[in-house]
Short mmCIF file of C-alpha atoms in Angstrom, two decimals:
data_model
loop_
_atom_site.label_atom_id
_atom_site.label_comp_id
_atom_site.label_asym_id
_atom_site.label_seq_id
_atom_site.Cartn_x
_atom_site.Cartn_y
_atom_site.Cartn_z
CA MET A 1 27.47 13.23 53.47
CA ASN A 2 27.64 11.77 50.01
CA SER A 3 31.11 10.44 49.29
CA THR A 4 30.93 8.84 45.90
CA SER A 5 34.24 8.27 44.15
CA GLN A 6 36.65 10.93 45.32
CA LYS A 7 38.95 10.51 42.30
CA LEU A 8 38.65 13.19 39.64
CA SER A 9 39.12 12.48 35.94
CA ILE A 10 41.57 14.51 33.88
CA LYS A 11 38.58 15.78 31.90
CA GLU A 12 36.97 17.16 35.05
CA LYS A 13 40.21 18.73 36.27
CA ILE A 14 40.75 20.45 32.92
CA GLY A 15 37.09 21.48 32.72
CA TYR A 16 37.24 22.98 36.19
CA SER A 17 40.52 24.77 35.46
CA LEU A 18 39.02 26.50 32.41
CA GLY A 19 36.82 28.47 34.81
CA ASP A 20 39.91 29.97 36.39
CA LEU A 21 41.39 30.72 32.99
CA ALA A 22 38.20 32.62 32.15
CA ALA A 23 38.14 34.53 35.42
CA ASN A 24 41.81 35.43 35.18
CA LEU A 25 41.58 36.86 31.70
CA VAL A 26 39.68 39.62 33.49
CA PHE A 27 41.24 39.46 36.96
CA GLN A 28 44.83 39.63 35.68
CA THR A 29 43.86 42.58 33.47
CA LEU A 30 42.42 44.39 36.48
CA MET A 31 45.47 43.61 38.58
CA THR A 32 48.07 44.57 35.96
CA PHE A 33 46.48 47.27 33.82
CA LEU A 34 43.48 48.90 35.55
CA ALA A 35 45.44 51.84 37.00
CA PHE A 36 47.34 52.20 33.71
CA PHE A 37 44.06 52.05 31.76
CA TYR A 38 42.47 54.76 33.89
CA THR A 39 45.49 57.11 33.99
CA ASP A 40 47.12 56.65 30.58
CA VAL A 41 44.24 55.50 28.35
CA TYR A 42 40.99 56.99 29.75
CA LYS A 43 42.91 60.03 31.09
CA ILE A 44 41.42 60.00 34.58
CA PRO A 45 43.67 61.79 37.13
CA ALA A 46 45.74 59.35 39.21
CA GLY A 47 44.27 60.46 42.54
CA THR A 48 40.72 60.05 41.25
CA ALA A 49 41.60 56.66 39.75
CA ALA A 50 42.87 55.57 43.18
CA THR A 51 39.52 56.53 44.75
CA ILE A 52 37.53 54.67 42.07
CA ILE A 53 39.56 51.49 42.48
CA PHE A 54 39.54 51.62 46.28
CA VAL A 55 35.91 52.58 46.92
CA GLY A 56 34.38 50.67 44.00
CA GLY A 57 36.39 47.57 44.79
CA LEU A 58 35.65 47.52 48.53
CA LEU A 59 31.94 48.19 48.02
CA GLY A 60 31.81 45.37 45.49
CA ALA A 61 33.82 43.10 47.76
CA SER A 62 31.33 43.63 50.60
CA PHE A 63 28.87 41.59 48.53
CA ASN A 64 30.96 38.45 49.06
CA PRO A 65 29.58 37.38 52.47
CA ILE A 66 26.05 37.81 51.14
CA MET A 67 26.93 35.74 48.08
CA GLY A 68 28.47 33.07 50.33
CA ILE A 69 25.28 32.81 52.36
CA ILE A 70 23.18 32.63 49.17
CA ALA A 71 25.41 30.00 47.55
CA ASP A 72 25.51 27.76 50.63
CA ARG A 73 21.69 27.78 50.64
CA THR A 74 21.19 27.29 46.90
CA GLU A 75 19.44 23.99 46.16
CA THR A 76 19.17 22.80 42.55
CA LYS A 77 19.45 19.53 40.68
CA TRP A 78 22.90 20.73 39.58
CA GLY A 79 24.13 21.37 43.12
CA LYS A 80 24.84 24.51 45.12
CA PHE A 81 27.71 26.13 43.25
CA ARG A 82 27.72 24.91 39.63
CA PRO A 83 24.52 26.80 38.70
CA TRP A 84 26.10 30.13 39.59
CA VAL A 85 29.00 29.43 37.24
CA LEU A 86 26.44 28.98 34.44
CA TRP A 87 24.15 31.88 35.37
CA THR A 88 26.96 34.45 35.53
CA ALA A 89 28.97 33.35 32.48
CA VAL A 90 27.54 35.90 30.01
CA PRO A 91 27.02 38.82 32.45
CA PHE A 92 30.64 38.48 33.52
CA GLY A 93 31.84 38.85 29.93
CA VAL A 94 29.56 41.81 29.27
CA MET A 95 30.72 43.73 32.35
CA ALA A 96 34.38 43.05 31.57
CA LEU A 97 33.91 44.60 28.14
CA LEU A 98 32.08 47.66 29.50
CA ALA A 99 34.69 48.27 32.22
CA PHE A 100 37.45 48.58 29.61
CA SER A 101 35.50 50.70 27.15
CA THR A 102 36.12 54.44 26.80
CA PRO A 103 32.92 56.33 25.92
CA ASN A 104 33.56 59.99 25.13
CA PHE A 105 32.11 61.64 28.23
CA SER A 106 33.13 64.76 30.13
CA GLU A 107 35.67 64.31 32.93
CA ASN A 108 32.90 63.86 35.51
CA GLY A 109 31.09 61.52 33.14
CA LYS A 110 34.23 59.42 32.75
CA ILE A 111 34.61 59.18 36.52
CA ILE A 112 31.00 58.09 37.02
CA TYR A 113 31.18 55.60 34.15
CA ALA A 114 34.46 54.11 35.42
CA PHE A 115 33.13 53.79 38.97
CA VAL A 116 29.81 52.19 38.01
CA THR A 117 31.26 49.69 35.53
CA TYR A 118 34.11 48.69 37.88
CA PHE A 119 31.71 48.29 40.81
CA LEU A 120 29.31 46.14 38.77
CA LEU A 121 32.19 44.06 37.39
CA VAL A 122 33.36 43.30 40.94
CA ILE A 123 29.80 42.31 41.92
CA VAL A 124 29.40 39.93 38.97
CA TYR A 125 32.90 38.57 39.57
CA SER A 126 31.86 37.71 43.14
CA ALA A 127 28.69 36.00 41.98
CA SER A 128 30.73 33.90 39.57
CA ASN A 129 34.08 33.31 41.21
CA LEU A 130 32.95 32.69 44.78
CA PRO A 131 30.77 29.68 43.88
CA TYR A 132 33.48 28.58 41.42
CA SER A 133 36.11 28.62 44.17
CA ALA A 134 33.80 26.92 46.67
CA LEU A 135 33.17 24.23 44.06
CA SER A 136 36.74 22.98 44.54
CA GLY A 137 35.84 22.11 48.13
CA VAL A 138 32.93 19.85 47.15
CA LEU A 139 34.31 18.09 44.06
CA THR A 140 36.33 15.76 46.28
CA GLY A 141 37.20 15.20 49.94
CA ASP A 142 40.52 13.58 49.05
CA MET A 143 43.24 16.11 49.98
CA ALA A 144 45.78 14.64 47.55
CA GLU A 145 43.22 14.95 44.75
CA ARG A 146 42.51 18.49 45.93
CA ASN A 147 46.22 19.31 45.68
CA SER A 148 46.22 17.86 42.16
CA LEU A 149 43.11 19.86 41.21
CA SER A 150 44.76 23.02 42.50
CA SER A 151 47.80 22.33 40.33
CA TYR A 152 45.63 21.97 37.21
CA ARG A 153 43.70 25.05 38.17
CA PHE A 154 46.70 27.26 38.62
CA VAL A 155 48.43 26.11 35.47
CA ALA A 156 45.31 27.59 33.84
CA VAL A 157 45.83 30.73 35.92
CA MET A 158 49.38 30.94 34.60
CA VAL A 159 48.16 30.54 31.03
CA ALA A 160 45.78 33.47 31.56
CA GLN A 161 48.50 35.44 33.28
CA PHE A 162 50.84 34.79 30.33
CA ILE A 163 48.20 35.99 27.89
CA ILE A 164 47.53 39.17 29.87
CA GLN A 165 51.00 40.13 31.05
CA VAL A 166 52.87 39.09 27.92
CA LEU A 167 50.43 39.59 25.07
CA LEU A 168 47.74 42.06 26.15
CA LEU A 169 49.68 45.29 25.63
CA PRO A 170 51.05 44.22 22.21
CA LEU A 171 47.53 43.09 21.25
CA VAL A 172 46.13 46.44 22.38
CA LEU A 173 48.64 48.25 20.14
CA ILE A 174 48.04 45.87 17.22
CA PHE A 175 44.22 45.86 17.34
CA GLY A 176 44.08 49.60 17.97
CA ASP A 177 46.75 50.42 15.36
CA GLY A 178 48.43 52.49 18.08
CA ASP A 179 45.13 53.72 19.60
CA LYS A 180 45.11 52.08 23.03
CA ALA A 181 41.43 52.88 23.72
CA VAL A 182 40.29 51.04 20.58
CA GLY A 183 42.80 48.27 21.24
CA PHE A 184 41.58 47.65 24.79
CA LYS A 185 37.96 47.45 23.66
CA THR A 186 38.70 44.98 20.86
CA THR A 187 40.94 42.81 23.00
CA MET A 188 38.45 42.69 25.88
CA THR A 189 35.67 41.75 23.45
CA ILE A 190 37.65 38.64 22.50
CA PHE A 191 38.42 37.82 26.14
CA ALA A 192 34.77 38.28 27.13
CA ILE A 193 33.52 35.82 24.51
CA VAL A 194 36.20 33.22 25.28
CA GLY A 195 35.71 33.59 29.03
CA SER A 196 31.94 33.10 28.85
CA ILE A 197 32.39 29.92 26.80
CA PHE A 198 34.97 28.52 29.23
CA LEU A 199 32.70 29.13 32.25
CA ILE A 200 29.92 27.19 30.53
CA ILE A 201 32.37 24.32 29.89
CA THR A 202 33.25 24.32 33.61
CA PHE A 203 29.58 23.94 34.47
CA LEU A 204 29.14 21.07 32.01
CA THR A 205 32.21 19.03 33.04
CA THR A 206 32.09 19.12 36.87
CA LYS A 207 30.07 17.33 39.54
CA GLU A 208 29.48 18.17 43.20
CA ARG A 209 30.19 15.10 45.33
CA ILE A 210 30.28 16.39 48.90
CA VAL A 211 26.73 17.23 49.91
CA PRO A 212 25.86 18.14 53.53
CA THR A 213 23.31 15.87 55.20
CA GLN A 214 20.20 17.35 56.77
CA GLU A 215 21.81 17.09 60.20
CA GLN A 216 24.48 19.55 59.10
CA LYS A 217 22.08 22.37 58.25
CA SER A 218 22.78 25.52 60.23
CA SER A 219 21.67 29.14 60.53
CA VAL A 220 23.51 32.15 59.17
CA LYS A 221 24.20 33.20 62.75
CA GLN A 222 25.74 29.82 63.54
CA ASP A 223 27.88 29.92 60.38
CA LEU A 224 29.23 33.35 61.35
CA LYS A 225 29.97 32.20 64.92
CA ASP A 226 31.86 29.20 63.53
CA LEU A 227 33.93 31.52 61.32
CA ILE A 228 34.93 33.86 64.12
CA LYS A 229 36.15 30.94 66.25
CA ASN A 230 38.07 29.41 63.32
CA LYS A 231 41.68 30.62 63.81
CA PRO A 232 42.99 29.15 60.53
CA TRP A 233 40.19 30.99 58.71
CA VAL A 234 41.15 34.31 60.33
CA ALA A 235 44.80 33.72 59.43
CA MET A 236 43.91 32.91 55.81
CA LEU A 237 41.67 35.96 55.53
CA PHE A 238 44.49 38.34 56.46
CA LEU A 239 47.01 36.36 54.39
CA THR A 240 44.76 36.56 51.32
CA ILE A 241 44.32 40.32 51.70
CA LEU A 242 48.07 40.83 52.00
CA ILE A 243 48.91 38.53 49.09
CA PHE A 244 46.60 40.36 46.71
CA ILE A 245 47.64 43.80 47.90
CA THR A 246 51.15 42.73 46.96
CA LEU A 247 50.21 41.25 43.58
CA ALA A 248 48.12 44.27 42.58
CA LEU A 249 50.73 46.76 43.75
CA LYS A 250 53.78 45.26 42.08
CA GLY A 251 51.84 43.98 39.07
CA GLY A 252 50.22 47.33 38.41
CA MET A 253 53.48 49.26 38.83
CA TYR A 254 55.75 47.11 36.62
CA ILE A 255 54.60 48.87 33.44
CA TYR A 256 55.63 52.23 34.93
CA TYR A 257 58.97 50.71 36.02
CA PHE A 258 59.70 49.72 32.43
CA GLU A 259 58.42 52.88 30.77
CA ASN A 260 59.89 55.39 33.23
CA TYR A 261 62.89 53.86 35.06
CA LEU A 262 64.75 51.24 33.04
CA SER A 263 66.96 52.61 30.27
CA GLU A 264 65.23 52.33 26.90
CA PRO A 265 68.52 52.12 24.94
CA GLN A 266 69.72 49.37 27.27
CA LEU A 267 66.40 47.54 26.93
CA ALA A 268 66.70 47.74 23.14
CA ALA A 269 70.31 46.49 23.28
CA PHE A 270 69.31 43.62 25.57
CA LEU A 271 66.52 42.54 23.22
CA GLU A 272 68.94 42.67 20.31
CA ASN A 273 71.69 40.72 22.11
CA ILE A 274 69.45 37.84 23.19
CA GLY A 275 68.01 37.43 19.69
CA PHE A 276 64.53 38.68 20.54
CA ASN A 277 64.48 41.24 17.74
CA ASN A 278 65.51 38.63 15.16
CA PHE A 279 62.77 36.32 16.43
CA ILE A 280 60.17 39.08 16.16
CA ALA A 281 61.41 40.04 12.68
CA GLY A 282 60.99 36.45 11.56
CA LEU A 283 57.51 36.32 13.13
CA ASN A 284 56.49 39.55 11.43
CA ASN A 285 57.80 38.32 8.06
CA PHE A 286 55.82 35.10 8.43
CA LEU A 287 52.63 36.99 9.30
CA MET A 288 53.12 39.29 6.33
CA SER A 289 53.69 36.33 4.02
CA ILE A 290 50.28 34.91 4.88
CA GLY A 291 48.54 38.27 4.54
CA LEU A 292 48.27 39.24 8.22
CA THR A 293 50.01 42.56 7.73
CA GLU A 294 48.04 44.21 10.54
CA PHE A 295 49.42 41.81 13.15
CA GLN A 296 52.88 43.30 13.44
CA TRP A 297 54.62 43.20 16.83
CA PRO A 298 55.07 46.75 18.22
CA LYS A 299 58.56 48.26 17.82
CA ASP A 300 58.53 49.95 21.24
CA ALA A 301 61.42 48.48 23.30
CA ALA A 302 59.72 49.02 26.67
CA THR A 303 56.59 47.15 25.53
CA SER A 304 58.62 44.22 24.18
CA ALA A 305 60.87 44.06 27.25
CA PHE A 306 57.89 44.27 29.60
CA SER A 307 56.22 41.38 27.78
CA LEU A 308 59.40 39.28 27.83
CA PHE A 309 59.98 40.10 31.53
CA ASN A 310 56.50 38.86 32.39
CA ALA A 311 56.93 35.80 30.17
CA GLY A 312 60.07 34.73 32.03
CA GLY A 313 58.40 35.10 35.39
CA ILE A 314 55.28 33.22 34.33
CA ILE A 315 57.14 30.33 32.71
CA PHE A 316 59.11 29.79 35.89
CA MET A 317 55.98 30.18 38.01
CA ILE A 318 54.60 27.22 36.08
CA VAL A 319 57.81 25.32 36.83
CA GLY A 320 57.31 26.21 40.49
CA ILE A 321 53.72 24.97 40.40
CA MET A 322 55.03 21.58 39.26
CA PHE A 323 57.06 21.34 42.48
CA SER A 324 54.15 22.46 44.63
CA LYS A 325 52.19 19.21 44.97
CA PRO A 326 55.08 16.84 45.76
CA LEU A 327 56.52 19.30 48.27
CA ALA A 328 53.12 19.85 49.91
CA ASP A 329 52.42 16.10 50.05
CA LYS A 330 55.74 15.59 51.84
CA PHE A 331 56.01 18.64 54.13
CA GLY A 332 52.48 20.03 54.35
CA LYS A 333 50.95 23.04 52.62
CA ARG A 334 51.58 25.60 55.34
CA ASP A 335 55.32 25.07 55.68
CA VAL A 336 55.96 24.89 51.94
CA PHE A 337 53.86 28.01 51.37
CA GLY A 338 55.81 29.98 53.97
CA ALA A 339 59.23 28.93 52.68
CA GLY A 340 58.32 29.65 49.04
CA LEU A 341 56.84 33.04 49.87
CA PHE A 342 59.91 34.08 51.89
CA LEU A 343 62.33 33.26 49.08
CA ALA A 344 60.07 35.00 46.55
CA THR A 345 60.12 38.09 48.79
CA VAL A 346 63.92 38.18 48.91
CA PHE A 347 64.16 38.38 45.11
CA LEU A 348 61.26 40.84 44.90
CA MET A 349 62.97 43.35 47.19
CA ALA A 350 66.14 43.14 45.11
CA PHE A 351 64.52 45.16 42.29
CA TYR A 352 64.97 48.37 44.27
CA PHE A 353 68.75 48.15 44.21
CA TYR A 354 69.30 47.74 40.46
CA SER A 355 70.41 50.59 38.21
CA PRO A 356 68.45 51.52 35.06
CA GLU A 357 71.14 49.76 33.01
CA SER A 358 71.04 46.43 34.93
CA ILE A 359 68.67 44.83 32.46
CA ALA A 360 69.99 41.25 32.52
CA ILE A 361 69.96 40.97 36.32
CA VAL A 362 66.42 42.40 36.41
CA PHE A 363 65.29 39.56 34.15
CA VAL A 364 67.17 36.88 36.12
CA THR A 365 65.68 38.16 39.37
CA GLN A 366 62.18 38.02 37.90
CA ILE A 367 62.75 34.38 36.90
CA LEU A 368 63.88 33.43 40.41
CA HIS A 369 61.05 35.38 42.03
CA GLY A 370 58.56 33.70 39.70
CA PHE A 371 59.84 30.20 40.48
CA PHE A 372 59.57 30.50 44.26
CA TYR A 373 56.25 32.32 44.14
CA GLY A 374 54.94 29.67 41.74
CA ILE A 375 55.38 27.02 44.45
CA THR A 376 52.89 28.92 46.63
CA ILE A 377 50.23 29.55 43.98
CA PRO A 378 48.22 26.27 44.14
CA LEU A 379 48.60 26.06 47.90
CA LEU A 380 46.67 29.20 48.83
CA TRP A 381 43.31 27.93 47.58
CA ALA A 382 44.00 24.35 48.66
CA MET A 383 44.66 25.70 52.17
CA ILE A 384 41.35 27.58 52.11
CA ALA A 385 39.55 24.36 51.10
CA ASP A 386 41.30 22.68 54.04
CA VAL A 387 39.90 25.39 56.30
CA ALA A 388 36.39 24.31 55.21
CA ASP A 389 37.30 20.74 56.18
CA TYR A 390 38.73 22.02 59.48
CA SER A 391 35.45 23.81 60.22
CA GLU A 392 33.45 20.66 59.50
CA TRP A 393 35.89 18.61 61.59
CA LYS A 394 35.57 20.97 64.56
CA ASN A 395 31.87 21.84 64.37
CA ASN A 396 30.24 18.89 62.54
CA ARG A 397 28.82 21.40 60.08
CA ARG A 398 30.06 22.31 56.61
CA ALA A 399 29.68 25.87 55.24
CA THR A 400 31.97 25.85 52.24
CA ALA A 401 30.80 28.95 50.40
CA ILE A 402 30.77 31.32 53.36
CA ILE A 403 34.35 30.31 54.15
CA PHE A 404 35.37 30.91 50.55
CA SER A 405 33.34 34.15 50.49
CA ALA A 406 35.57 35.66 53.12
CA MET A 407 38.62 34.69 51.09
CA ILE A 408 37.14 36.14 47.89
CA PHE A 409 36.42 39.27 49.94
CA GLY A 410 40.09 39.23 50.94
CA LEU A 411 41.09 38.86 47.30
CA LYS A 412 38.85 41.77 46.23
CA ALA A 413 39.91 43.91 49.17
CA GLY A 414 43.56 43.21 48.40
CA LEU A 415 43.05 43.94 44.71
CA SER A 416 41.24 47.19 45.53
CA ILE A 417 43.79 48.34 48.10
CA GLY A 418 46.74 47.34 45.93
CA GLY A 419 45.27 48.87 42.78
CA ALA A 420 44.39 52.05 44.66
CA LEU A 421 47.93 52.15 46.05
CA VAL A 422 49.32 52.10 42.50
CA ALA A 423 47.30 55.13 41.49
CA GLY A 424 47.64 56.77 44.93
CA ILE A 425 51.43 56.39 45.02
CA LEU A 426 51.67 57.80 41.50
CA ALA A 427 49.56 60.78 42.60
CA HIS A 428 51.58 61.22 45.82
CA PHE A 429 54.86 61.24 43.91
CA GLU A 430 53.35 63.60 41.30
CA TYR A 431 53.37 61.27 38.29
CA ASN A 432 52.49 63.20 35.13
CA VAL A 433 51.49 61.18 32.07
CA ASP A 434 52.33 64.11 29.79
CA LEU A 435 55.99 64.30 30.84
CA VAL A 436 58.65 62.60 28.72
CA SER A 437 60.82 62.09 31.82
CA GLN A 438 59.44 61.81 35.35
CA ALA A 439 60.92 63.60 38.38
CA ALA A 440 63.47 61.79 40.57
CA ASP A 441 61.00 61.46 43.47
CA THR A 442 58.42 59.96 41.11
CA ILE A 443 60.95 57.42 39.86
CA ASN A 444 61.88 56.50 43.43
CA GLY A 445 58.20 55.95 44.27
CA ILE A 446 57.88 53.61 41.30
CA LYS A 447 61.00 51.68 42.38
CA LEU A 448 59.70 51.33 45.95
CA SER A 449 56.36 50.09 44.65
CA VAL A 450 57.79 47.17 42.68
CA SER A 451 60.11 46.04 45.46
CA ILE A 452 60.19 47.26 49.07
CA PHE A 453 56.50 48.10 49.58
CA PRO A 454 55.18 44.76 48.20
CA GLY A 455 58.01 42.93 49.94
CA ILE A 456 56.82 44.28 53.30
CA THR A 457 53.25 43.07 52.75
CA PHE A 458 54.54 39.62 51.73
CA LEU A 459 56.57 39.42 54.96
CA ILE A 460 53.55 40.35 57.07
CA GLY A 461 51.64 37.61 55.22
CA ILE A 462 54.29 35.09 56.22
CA GLY A 463 53.70 36.16 59.82
CA CYS A 464 50.02 35.23 59.47
CA LEU A 465 51.03 31.61 58.88
CA PHE A 466 52.10 31.30 62.52
CA PHE A 467 48.37 31.41 63.38
CA TYR A 468 47.44 28.80 60.75
CA GLU A 469 47.59 25.58 62.78
CA ILE A 470 46.78 23.08 60.02
CA ASN A 471 50.17 21.46 59.56
CA LYS A 472 50.90 18.18 57.77
CA LYS A 473 49.99 16.05 60.79
CA MET A 474 46.65 17.81 61.28
CA GLU A 475 45.86 17.57 57.52
CA LEU A 476 46.08 13.79 57.71
CA GLN A 477 44.05 13.65 60.93
CA ILE A 478 41.26 15.79 59.50
CA GLU A 479 41.08 13.77 56.28
CA SER A 480 40.97 10.46 58.17
CA ASP A 481 38.32 11.58 60.66
CA LEU A 482 36.05 13.13 58.02
CA ASN A 483 36.27 10.05 55.81
CA GLN A 484 35.19 7.88 58.74
CA ARG A 485 32.27 10.19 59.51
CA ARG A 486 31.13 10.18 55.87
CA LYS A 487 31.29 6.40 55.63
CA LYS A 488 29.32 6.11 58.84
CA ALA A 489 26.72 8.57 57.56
CA GLU A 490 26.29 6.56 54.36
CA LYS A 491 25.77 3.32 56.29
CA THR A 492 23.04 4.90 58.42
CA LYS A 493 21.05 6.12 55.40
#
């Protein structure tokens, strides 16, 4: 195993992280707005939207193991995983644009178009993001460097999340001049171009350093047998599914929480009292003074409050990310992840108990939830990379991509289940987009979906960590043993 310098330059860390920024411009849009886009923009019935998201997502996710096998057996002068980042850069952008376009078809035509474009987007996402994620496991074998890389990577994720959750809906209203269909298409065109460029930069700035020796080659059958016997891998698979069910469910339902539950007059008063309206007025005056009259922030209180709510959470997630590495270096990834996720769950469940007028406490709770969840964000993927090391340590064979493929499958499955739950719960509680005020049962379903339901899946995820045996002591043992093996392999070349 090649073990050239395990230290990564800042340039390489930033270059790698841009790939996640690109992916998350699309992924965060899917997670936060796909159900809303289908029900409120493309006018697909909520129950049908749930079926599209669930079936299309799971069928697309089933491609992940195949992609893992292909990536692990790709041999080019650029490595195993970097070429896929390059090859999929433009197709990924194209499919993202098509999935959020609204051609004027009949109702059945809309359903078919939505299903096909979503399915193909998930396929291309797998072909891009799986090798990208696996790349983090072969850039370096130094676990401290890997923790640092994860921190860079997920700051980029937070930047993308800020753009989507804070700015996307205002941008949609601005670019569409109130027409959300036009606004989504224009906004996604910009994201598609930027994302494709960033993926190309990731390819150009990274280098694969951990390369399996010929003795480590194995069959697909052997790789699958290794996976099944890998208890930390099984634990991480279920944890990943549960995490992304939670993120898609609460993330997709927040917009309905703001538009249908929280008091609009109280939201408007809150924005006025904290100086947000004055800030926006000043921003709009500045834009008008330089001729950008079309870029006026929307006057809708729910849209502004929703954007500010997300901004607070994301900013404090980034603060949490900053605590992640030092805490993980001291206590180990598993224990820090579990503690952070538990505290995040406590604040998440609190949303159910607030009245429509409790605007300030809703925002404070989001900040606290964001901080504690932020601590966990870099650790999830760093733990998955550690599972690849654990497999090599146990079996003397490395199969990075197939291990990551299962986790990307978990991500897609969670996204599909969570997104389908958003639309399915809305259908079950008889959400009607044409009503000015939703029924009490519908409102209660929305409240449950941003608090209790996602809180339960987070708690089950914490339970999975009891089967993840890679604690701090084992992390150090694995790193030491693998370094010795790699040095020995180099000397025998």
